[in-house]
mmCIF file of C-alpha atoms in Angstrom:
data_model
loop_
_atom_site.group_PDB
_atom_site.id
_atom_site.type_symbol
_atom_site.label_atom_id
_atom_site.label_comp_id
_atom_site.label_asym_id
_atom_site.label_seq_id
_atom_site.Cartn_x
_atom_site.Cartn_y
_atom_site.Cartn_z
ATOM 1 C CA UNK O 244 250.648 96.878 115.855
ATOM 2 C CA UNK O 245 249.607 97.586 112.269
ATOM 3 C CA UNK O 246 251.284 95.986 109.207
ATOM 4 C CA UNK O 247 252.701 99.420 108.411
ATOM 5 C CA UNK O 248 254.558 99.452 111.743
ATOM 6 C CA UNK O 249 256.086 96.054 111.024
ATOM 7 C CA UNK O 250 257.135 97.270 107.562
ATOM 8 C CA UNK O 251 258.761 100.403 109.023
ATOM 9 C CA UNK O 252 260.635 98.417 111.700
ATOM 10 C CA UNK O 253 261.893 95.959 109.116
ATOM 11 C CA UNK O 254 263.117 98.807 106.892
ATOM 12 C CA UNK O 255 265.094 100.370 109.741
ATOM 13 C CA UNK O 256 266.651 97.010 110.617
ATOM 14 C CA UNK O 257 267.832 96.540 107.039
ATOM 15 C CA UNK O 258 269.598 99.884 107.135
ATOM 16 C CA UNK O 259 271.642 99.000 110.245
ATOM 17 C CA UNK O 260 275.122 97.596 109.666
ATOM 18 C CA UNK O 261 275.548 93.986 110.600
ATOM 19 C CA UNK O 262 278.225 93.222 113.164
ATOM 20 C CA UNK O 263 279.068 89.985 114.836
ATOM 21 C CA UNK O 264 278.254 90.448 118.514
ATOM 22 C CA UNK O 265 280.844 89.472 121.097
ATOM 23 C CA UNK O 266 278.379 89.846 123.962
ATOM 24 C CA UNK O 267 277.319 86.725 125.846
ATOM 25 C CA UNK O 268 273.565 86.097 126.092
ATOM 26 C CA UNK O 269 273.990 86.600 129.852
ATOM 27 C CA UNK O 270 276.095 89.809 129.680
ATOM 28 C CA UNK O 271 274.455 93.183 130.344
ATOM 29 C CA UNK O 272 275.352 96.397 128.464
ATOM 30 C CA UNK O 273 276.886 99.284 130.350
ATOM 31 C CA UNK O 274 274.379 101.308 132.372
ATOM 32 C CA UNK O 275 274.462 104.818 133.784
ATOM 33 C CA UNK O 276 275.120 105.577 137.440
ATOM 34 C CA UNK O 277 271.464 106.035 138.287
ATOM 35 C CA UNK O 278 270.662 102.394 137.454
ATOM 36 C CA UNK O 279 273.860 100.833 138.815
ATOM 37 C CA UNK O 280 272.485 100.675 142.354
ATOM 38 C CA UNK O 281 269.699 98.366 141.282
ATOM 39 C CA UNK O 282 271.995 95.725 139.835
ATOM 40 C CA UNK O 283 273.493 92.895 141.879
ATOM 41 C CA UNK O 284 277.248 92.438 142.102
ATOM 42 C CA UNK O 285 276.804 88.643 142.106
ATOM 43 C CA UNK O 286 277.920 86.968 138.856
ATOM 44 C CA UNK O 287 275.096 85.620 136.722
ATOM 45 C CA UNK O 288 275.595 81.892 136.184
ATOM 46 C CA UNK O 289 272.245 80.310 135.327
ATOM 47 C CA UNK O 290 272.116 76.482 135.290
ATOM 48 C CA UNK O 291 269.809 74.792 132.801
ATOM 49 C CA UNK O 292 267.126 72.512 134.259
ATOM 50 C CA UNK O 293 266.608 69.479 132.068
ATOM 51 C CA UNK O 294 263.575 67.177 132.297
ATOM 52 C CA UNK O 295 264.234 63.768 133.802
ATOM 53 C CA UNK O 296 265.481 61.418 131.133
ATOM 54 C CA UNK O 297 263.956 57.951 131.036
ATOM 55 C CA UNK O 298 266.589 55.249 131.072
ATOM 56 C CA UNK O 299 264.258 52.473 129.926
ATOM 57 C CA UNK O 300 260.938 51.724 128.332
ATOM 58 C CA UNK O 301 259.071 50.170 131.257
ATOM 59 C CA UNK O 302 255.954 52.151 130.285
ATOM 60 C CA UNK O 303 255.812 50.640 126.781
ATOM 61 C CA UNK O 304 254.367 47.310 125.687
ATOM 62 C CA UNK O 305 254.328 45.448 122.369
ATOM 63 C CA UNK O 306 251.024 43.967 121.169
ATOM 64 C CA UNK O 307 251.304 41.289 118.494
ATOM 65 C CA UNK O 308 248.794 39.516 116.262
ATOM 66 C CA UNK O 309 246.539 42.501 115.657
ATOM 67 C CA UNK O 310 244.802 42.775 112.245
ATOM 68 C CA UNK O 311 246.811 43.927 109.237
ATOM 69 C CA UNK O 312 244.820 46.741 107.659
ATOM 70 C CA UNK O 313 245.274 49.149 104.718
ATOM 71 C CA UNK O 314 245.652 52.885 105.152
ATOM 72 C CA UNK O 315 241.916 53.410 104.797
ATOM 73 C CA UNK O 316 241.265 51.443 107.994
ATOM 74 C CA UNK O 317 244.365 52.608 109.885
ATOM 75 C CA UNK O 318 242.611 55.313 111.891
ATOM 76 C CA UNK O 319 239.665 53.077 112.785
ATOM 77 C CA UNK O 320 241.897 50.264 114.102
ATOM 78 C CA UNK O 321 244.007 52.771 116.048
ATOM 79 C CA UNK O 322 240.868 54.038 117.772
ATOM 80 C CA UNK O 323 239.825 50.468 118.673
ATOM 81 C CA UNK O 324 243.239 49.663 120.194
ATOM 82 C CA UNK O 325 243.365 53.022 121.989
ATOM 83 C CA UNK O 326 239.906 52.558 123.476
ATOM 84 C CA UNK O 327 240.789 49.076 124.728
ATOM 85 C CA UNK O 328 244.088 50.010 126.394
ATOM 86 C CA UNK O 329 242.971 53.378 127.749
ATOM 87 C CA UNK O 330 240.501 51.510 129.973
ATOM 88 C CA UNK O 331 243.424 49.921 131.835
ATOM 89 C CA UNK O 332 245.416 53.062 132.605
ATOM 90 C CA UNK O 333 246.391 56.541 131.460
ATOM 91 C CA UNK O 334 248.140 56.534 128.097
ATOM 92 C CA UNK O 335 251.060 58.864 127.406
ATOM 93 C CA UNK O 336 250.813 61.517 124.682
ATOM 94 C CA UNK O 337 252.354 58.958 122.331
ATOM 95 C CA UNK O 338 249.563 56.509 123.121
ATOM 96 C CA UNK O 339 249.262 53.853 120.419
ATOM 97 C CA UNK O 340 251.812 53.643 117.602
ATOM 98 C CA UNK O 341 251.083 51.181 114.804
ATOM 99 C CA UNK O 342 253.892 50.718 112.236
ATOM 100 C CA UNK O 343 252.812 50.914 108.571
ATOM 101 C CA UNK O 344 254.565 49.127 105.705
ATOM 102 C CA UNK O 345 254.518 51.502 102.740
ATOM 103 C CA UNK O 346 255.561 48.820 100.242
ATOM 104 C CA UNK O 347 252.935 46.316 101.395
ATOM 105 C CA UNK O 348 250.339 49.040 101.812
ATOM 106 C CA UNK O 349 249.198 47.806 105.217
ATOM 107 C CA UNK O 350 250.120 47.597 108.881
ATOM 108 C CA UNK O 351 252.410 44.779 109.977
ATOM 109 C CA UNK O 352 250.213 43.218 112.676
ATOM 110 C CA UNK O 353 251.835 44.788 115.744
ATOM 111 C CA UNK O 354 251.578 48.021 117.703
ATOM 112 C CA UNK O 355 253.286 49.769 120.602
ATOM 113 C CA UNK O 356 251.300 51.137 123.523
ATOM 114 C CA UNK O 357 252.864 53.634 125.928
ATOM 115 C CA UNK O 358 251.441 54.434 129.366
ATOM 116 C CA UNK O 359 252.232 57.183 131.830
ATOM 117 C CA UNK O 360 253.348 54.634 134.431
ATOM 118 C CA UNK O 361 255.144 51.295 134.373
ATOM 119 C CA UNK O 362 252.517 49.796 136.704
ATOM 120 C CA UNK O 363 249.782 50.417 134.139
ATOM 121 C CA UNK O 364 251.941 48.844 131.433
ATOM 122 C CA UNK O 365 252.499 45.752 133.568
ATOM 123 C CA UNK O 366 248.787 45.503 134.294
ATOM 124 C CA UNK O 367 247.982 45.832 130.575
ATOM 125 C CA UNK O 368 250.188 42.832 129.811
ATOM 126 C CA UNK O 369 248.387 40.713 132.401
ATOM 127 C CA UNK O 370 244.883 41.821 131.398
ATOM 128 C CA UNK O 371 245.172 41.592 127.605
ATOM 129 C CA UNK O 372 247.427 38.572 127.259
ATOM 130 C CA UNK O 373 245.547 36.135 124.949
ATOM 131 C CA UNK O 374 242.778 38.720 124.492
ATOM 132 C CA UNK O 375 240.502 37.572 121.650
ATOM 133 C CA UNK O 376 239.871 40.664 119.472
ATOM 134 C CA UNK O 377 237.954 38.603 116.944
ATOM 135 C CA UNK O 378 237.834 34.979 115.829
ATOM 136 C CA UNK O 379 241.130 35.309 113.919
ATOM 137 C CA UNK O 380 243.182 37.528 116.215
ATOM 138 C CA UNK O 381 244.300 36.689 119.745
ATOM 139 C CA UNK O 382 246.744 39.154 121.301
ATOM 140 C CA UNK O 383 250.264 38.217 122.334
ATOM 141 C CA UNK O 384 251.599 40.942 124.633
ATOM 142 C CA UNK O 385 255.051 41.565 126.110
ATOM 143 C CA UNK O 386 257.044 44.420 127.554
ATOM 144 C CA UNK O 387 259.205 46.499 125.236
ATOM 145 C CA UNK O 388 262.353 45.384 127.063
ATOM 146 C CA UNK O 389 261.441 41.726 126.502
ATOM 147 C CA UNK O 390 260.826 42.419 122.828
ATOM 148 C CA UNK O 391 264.257 44.012 122.469
ATOM 149 C CA UNK O 392 265.869 40.818 123.737
ATOM 150 C CA UNK O 393 264.675 39.123 120.561
ATOM 151 C CA UNK O 394 267.267 41.139 118.657
ATOM 152 C CA UNK O 395 269.972 39.065 120.325
ATOM 153 C CA UNK O 396 268.515 35.772 119.117
ATOM 154 C CA UNK O 397 270.911 34.329 116.495
ATOM 155 C CA UNK O 398 269.608 33.610 113.003
ATOM 156 C CA UNK O 399 270.910 30.044 113.113
ATOM 157 C CA UNK O 400 270.140 27.547 115.854
ATOM 158 C CA UNK O 401 273.034 25.938 117.657
ATOM 159 C CA UNK O 402 272.116 22.901 119.669
ATOM 160 C CA UNK O 403 273.451 23.244 123.225
ATOM 161 C CA UNK O 404 275.749 20.608 124.613
ATOM 162 C CA UNK O 405 273.843 18.077 126.709
ATOM 163 C CA UNK O 406 274.526 18.292 130.436
ATOM 164 C CA UNK O 407 276.610 15.612 132.075
ATOM 165 C CA UNK O 408 274.524 12.633 133.045
ATOM 166 C CA UNK O 409 273.869 12.434 136.746
ATOM 167 C CA UNK O 410 272.307 9.155 137.828
ATOM 168 C CA UNK O 411 269.239 9.553 140.012
ATOM 169 C CA UNK O 412 269.399 8.727 143.681
ATOM 170 C CA UNK O 413 268.601 5.073 144.286
ATOM 171 C CA UNK O 414 265.861 5.358 146.879
ATOM 172 C CA UNK O 415 265.742 1.541 147.231
ATOM 173 C CA UNK O 416 269.357 1.344 148.402
ATOM 174 C CA UNK O 417 268.310 0.518 151.977
ATOM 175 C CA UNK O 418 266.684 -2.702 150.735
ATOM 176 C CA UNK O 419 270.050 -4.102 149.638
ATOM 177 C CA UNK O 420 271.394 -4.366 153.184
ATOM 178 C CA UNK O 421 273.171 -7.718 153.497
ATOM 179 C CA UNK O 422 271.884 -8.271 157.023
ATOM 180 C CA UNK O 423 268.277 -7.570 155.950
ATOM 181 C CA UNK O 424 267.939 -4.867 158.548
ATOM 182 C CA UNK O 425 265.223 -2.259 158.752
ATOM 183 C CA UNK O 426 265.642 1.413 159.680
ATOM 184 C CA UNK O 427 264.022 3.699 162.193
ATOM 185 C CA UNK O 428 264.440 7.340 163.121
ATOM 186 C CA UNK O 429 264.601 9.028 166.514
ATOM 187 C CA UNK O 430 264.578 12.690 167.539
ATOM 188 C CA UNK O 431 266.067 13.730 170.844
ATOM 189 C CA UNK O 432 267.697 16.649 172.631
ATOM 190 C CA UNK O 433 265.358 18.947 170.629
ATOM 191 C CA UNK O 434 267.861 19.244 167.780
ATOM 192 C CA UNK O 435 269.094 15.716 167.014
ATOM 193 C CA UNK O 436 267.523 13.597 164.254
ATOM 194 C CA UNK O 437 269.196 10.201 163.765
ATOM 195 C CA UNK O 438 268.452 7.315 161.402
ATOM 196 C CA UNK O 439 269.438 3.947 162.864
ATOM 197 C CA UNK O 440 269.789 0.400 161.549
ATOM 198 C CA UNK O 441 267.692 -2.020 163.587
ATOM 199 C CA UNK O 442 269.346 -5.429 164.128
ATOM 200 C CA UNK O 443 266.980 -6.663 166.794
ATOM 201 C CA UNK O 444 266.814 -10.165 165.336
ATOM 202 C CA UNK O 445 270.422 -10.784 166.331
ATOM 203 C CA UNK O 446 270.147 -8.951 169.623
ATOM 204 C CA UNK O 447 272.621 -6.271 168.506
ATOM 205 C CA UNK O 448 272.376 -2.625 169.441
ATOM 206 C CA UNK O 449 271.070 -0.164 166.802
ATOM 207 C CA UNK O 450 273.749 1.206 164.490
ATOM 208 C CA UNK O 451 273.790 4.844 163.360
ATOM 209 C CA UNK O 452 273.310 5.278 159.611
ATOM 210 C CA UNK O 453 272.997 9.068 159.291
ATOM 211 C CA UNK O 454 272.526 11.992 161.670
ATOM 212 C CA UNK O 455 272.740 15.052 159.402
ATOM 213 C CA UNK O 456 276.514 15.401 159.794
ATOM 214 C CA UNK O 457 276.862 16.784 156.277
ATOM 215 C CA UNK O 458 274.367 19.549 157.010
ATOM 216 C CA UNK O 459 275.902 20.300 160.409
ATOM 217 C CA UNK O 460 279.276 20.857 158.781
ATOM 218 C CA UNK O 461 277.653 23.286 156.338
ATOM 219 C CA UNK O 462 275.978 25.129 159.212
ATOM 220 C CA UNK O 463 272.407 24.252 158.228
ATOM 221 C CA UNK O 464 269.689 22.146 159.799
ATOM 222 C CA UNK O 465 268.236 19.093 158.130
ATOM 223 C CA UNK O 466 265.251 18.816 160.502
ATOM 224 C CA UNK O 467 263.663 21.390 162.819
ATOM 225 C CA UNK O 468 260.349 19.811 163.705
ATOM 226 C CA UNK O 469 259.702 16.159 162.976
ATOM 227 C CA UNK O 470 260.233 13.589 160.213
ATOM 228 C CA UNK O 471 257.997 11.250 158.240
ATOM 229 C CA UNK O 472 258.761 8.119 156.238
ATOM 230 C CA UNK O 473 257.040 7.714 152.865
ATOM 231 C CA UNK O 474 254.562 4.879 152.385
ATOM 232 C CA UNK O 475 257.096 2.507 150.778
ATOM 233 C CA UNK O 476 260.130 3.752 152.669
ATOM 234 C CA UNK O 477 261.720 5.355 149.599
ATOM 235 C CA UNK O 478 261.844 8.834 151.111
ATOM 236 C CA UNK O 479 262.382 10.450 154.456
ATOM 237 C CA UNK O 480 260.724 13.845 154.859
ATOM 238 C CA UNK O 481 262.086 16.367 157.351
ATOM 239 C CA UNK O 482 260.123 19.472 158.268
ATOM 240 C CA UNK O 483 261.561 22.956 158.550
ATOM 241 C CA UNK O 484 258.469 25.057 159.368
ATOM 242 C CA UNK O 485 260.129 28.315 158.307
ATOM 243 C CA UNK O 486 260.870 26.895 154.861
ATOM 244 C CA UNK O 487 258.945 23.722 154.099
ATOM 245 C CA UNK O 488 259.670 20.046 153.513
ATOM 246 C CA UNK O 489 262.880 18.382 152.354
ATOM 247 C CA UNK O 490 262.988 14.811 151.002
ATOM 248 C CA UNK O 491 266.021 12.618 151.565
ATOM 249 C CA UNK O 492 266.917 9.159 150.335
ATOM 250 C CA UNK O 493 269.512 6.781 148.945
ATOM 251 C CA UNK O 494 272.938 6.002 150.347
ATOM 252 C CA UNK O 495 273.964 8.628 152.881
ATOM 253 C CA UNK O 496 270.507 10.236 152.654
ATOM 254 C CA UNK O 497 271.053 12.587 149.735
ATOM 255 C CA UNK O 498 268.800 15.593 149.313
ATOM 256 C CA UNK O 499 266.202 14.753 146.660
ATOM 257 C CA UNK O 500 263.944 17.777 146.666
ATOM 258 C CA UNK O 501 262.649 20.813 148.542
ATOM 259 C CA UNK O 502 258.967 21.708 148.725
ATOM 260 C CA UNK O 503 258.150 25.259 149.918
ATOM 261 C CA UNK O 504 255.407 25.148 152.552
ATOM 262 C CA UNK O 505 255.907 27.792 155.293
ATOM 263 C CA UNK O 506 254.483 26.783 158.664
ATOM 264 C CA UNK O 507 254.141 23.135 157.657
ATOM 265 C CA UNK O 508 253.069 20.807 160.463
ATOM 266 C CA UNK O 509 251.712 17.737 158.658
ATOM 267 C CA UNK O 510 253.022 15.663 155.753
ATOM 268 C CA UNK O 511 251.114 12.902 153.920
ATOM 269 C CA UNK O 512 252.516 10.694 151.139
ATOM 270 C CA UNK O 513 250.331 9.046 148.504
ATOM 271 C CA UNK O 514 250.356 5.211 148.476
ATOM 272 C CA UNK O 515 252.540 4.996 145.332
ATOM 273 C CA UNK O 516 254.767 7.886 146.480
ATOM 274 C CA UNK O 517 253.911 10.076 143.486
ATOM 275 C CA UNK O 518 252.438 12.919 145.509
ATOM 276 C CA UNK O 519 253.131 14.821 148.710
ATOM 277 C CA UNK O 520 250.486 16.676 150.709
ATOM 278 C CA UNK O 521 251.416 19.308 153.299
ATOM 279 C CA UNK O 522 249.331 21.259 155.811
ATOM 280 C CA UNK O 523 250.140 24.161 158.122
ATOM 281 C CA UNK O 524 246.854 23.787 160.080
ATOM 282 C CA UNK O 525 246.168 27.500 159.637
ATOM 283 C CA UNK O 526 242.432 28.188 159.406
ATOM 284 C CA UNK O 527 243.055 31.685 158.000
ATOM 285 C CA UNK O 528 245.359 30.565 155.188
ATOM 286 C CA UNK O 529 243.478 29.964 151.891
ATOM 287 C CA UNK O 530 246.459 27.828 150.819
ATOM 288 C CA UNK O 531 246.902 25.890 154.052
ATOM 289 C CA UNK O 532 246.972 22.519 152.264
ATOM 290 C CA UNK O 533 249.290 22.018 149.300
ATOM 291 C CA UNK O 534 249.566 19.090 146.896
ATOM 292 C CA UNK O 535 252.958 18.543 145.213
ATOM 293 C CA UNK O 536 254.160 16.138 142.544
ATOM 294 C CA UNK O 537 257.272 14.532 144.026
ATOM 295 C CA UNK O 538 259.211 13.808 140.832
ATOM 296 C CA UNK O 539 258.958 17.319 139.383
ATOM 297 C CA UNK O 540 258.567 19.222 142.666
ATOM 298 C CA UNK O 541 255.662 21.124 141.086
ATOM 299 C CA UNK O 542 252.886 22.552 143.243
ATOM 300 C CA UNK O 543 249.713 21.146 141.686
ATOM 301 C CA UNK O 544 247.084 22.906 143.781
ATOM 302 C CA UNK O 545 246.415 24.508 147.157
ATOM 303 C CA UNK O 546 243.282 24.317 149.337
ATOM 304 C CA UNK O 547 241.975 25.976 152.501
ATOM 305 C CA UNK O 548 242.090 23.955 155.694
ATOM 306 C CA UNK O 549 238.333 23.351 155.734
ATOM 307 C CA UNK O 550 235.969 22.827 152.784
ATOM 308 C CA UNK O 551 233.507 25.619 152.077
ATOM 309 C CA UNK O 552 230.662 25.587 154.606
ATOM 310 C CA UNK O 553 232.238 22.856 156.756
ATOM 311 C CA UNK O 554 231.798 23.270 160.514
ATOM 312 C CA UNK O 555 234.272 21.285 162.570
ATOM 313 C CA UNK O 556 232.796 19.777 165.726
ATOM 314 C CA UNK O 557 234.835 19.895 168.922
ATOM 315 C CA UNK O 558 237.284 17.013 169.049
ATOM 316 C CA UNK O 559 236.554 16.030 165.432
ATOM 317 C CA UNK O 560 239.665 15.539 163.242
ATOM 318 C CA UNK O 561 240.223 17.805 160.276
ATOM 319 C CA UNK O 562 238.838 16.460 156.975
ATOM 320 C CA UNK O 563 242.172 15.886 155.249
ATOM 321 C CA UNK O 564 242.470 14.352 151.822
ATOM 322 C CA UNK O 565 242.737 10.650 151.026
ATOM 323 C CA UNK O 566 244.482 9.167 147.982
ATOM 324 C CA UNK O 567 243.251 6.146 146.052
ATOM 325 C CA UNK O 568 245.531 3.060 146.254
ATOM 326 C CA UNK O 569 246.891 3.645 142.739
ATOM 327 C CA UNK O 570 247.392 7.423 143.211
ATOM 328 C CA UNK O 571 244.886 8.204 140.436
ATOM 329 C CA UNK O 572 242.401 10.071 142.620
ATOM 330 C CA UNK O 573 242.300 12.373 145.606
ATOM 331 C CA UNK O 574 239.167 12.600 147.764
ATOM 332 C CA UNK O 575 238.001 14.936 150.511
ATOM 333 C CA UNK O 576 234.913 14.961 152.699
ATOM 334 C CA UNK O 577 232.789 18.092 152.451
ATOM 335 C CA UNK O 578 229.315 19.129 153.553
ATOM 336 C CA UNK O 579 226.995 16.225 152.673
ATOM 337 C CA UNK O 580 229.324 15.181 149.855
ATOM 338 C CA UNK O 581 232.700 13.756 148.943
ATOM 339 C CA UNK O 582 234.782 15.688 146.425
ATOM 340 C CA UNK O 583 236.957 13.527 144.169
ATOM 341 C CA UNK O 584 239.813 15.027 142.134
ATOM 342 C CA UNK O 585 241.806 13.544 139.282
ATOM 343 C CA UNK O 586 245.474 13.691 140.306
ATOM 344 C CA UNK O 587 246.591 14.311 136.706
ATOM 345 C CA UNK O 588 245.356 17.912 136.954
ATOM 346 C CA UNK O 589 243.779 18.096 140.471
ATOM 347 C CA UNK O 590 240.403 18.992 138.988
ATOM 348 C CA UNK O 591 237.037 17.710 140.124
ATOM 349 C CA UNK O 592 235.675 14.746 138.245
ATOM 350 C CA UNK O 593 232.645 15.472 136.091
#
């Protein structure tokens, strides 16, 4: 339509009297009889369709320790950050948002990155954590939800009350026996595991010390497979192949620690009882052998059942690890070599 048409229509509209309409947007004006047959008798009740509202910010991450730049370099830095994070996944239309401090005249060293999916955001955190942008800037990345938790951190530090002191289990308690007896363990009836006092020197029958009564009352098992004494007798290990290894010790055989090792079949203690080695004898498991620190319960490292390139001859025992007498080193036979690890970090010696 020409500008003249618009001018004419506008002039006519100005001449019409203005009345407040009482008609609903969904009401129809009266129609003649010829058109009435084409209209439905059903009431018109349209329901709005709203887009799905996001309840969280799982798609958003916070990147800290990026360069602080003036307005002149804002666009360039945004492009660098966008290029880096767009390689990991599809960014949302928001993409990269970098707050700018008007008073300081520069960015504040952080930015928000929003992806289309939460999986891409999670992957971005893993991939760019500690990413070295340049010699002065290493990224620190977290999810938006984790960042929001920082708002709840109080401005003043209140030292928490120390927990009640709980004395450690005395694993040498068995040595204080007045009759100087030793202990042994038997398994029978497929389910019974009993620790007995041996008084053979006096010709007396063995005396039961503990048989898992506490665990039986709680409806749990304290040994499903077999048991193993530690090298100095401080611990008794019981194996539950579906779960792992449990260490017991002290008066009444208190539970000292649990070490997750599904399918475990073999347990080896280090000479000084600092470390525990487990094996499930599974050739297909890349983590068949696990090395734990007993005091902390921490898994230090896992190994496959056989060293790389090792061919086991028929009837030949598996090349398990061997600890040094002082627990400082861990050695394993390989192909034409012996690998020696430092037990402080379970890394090969130089």
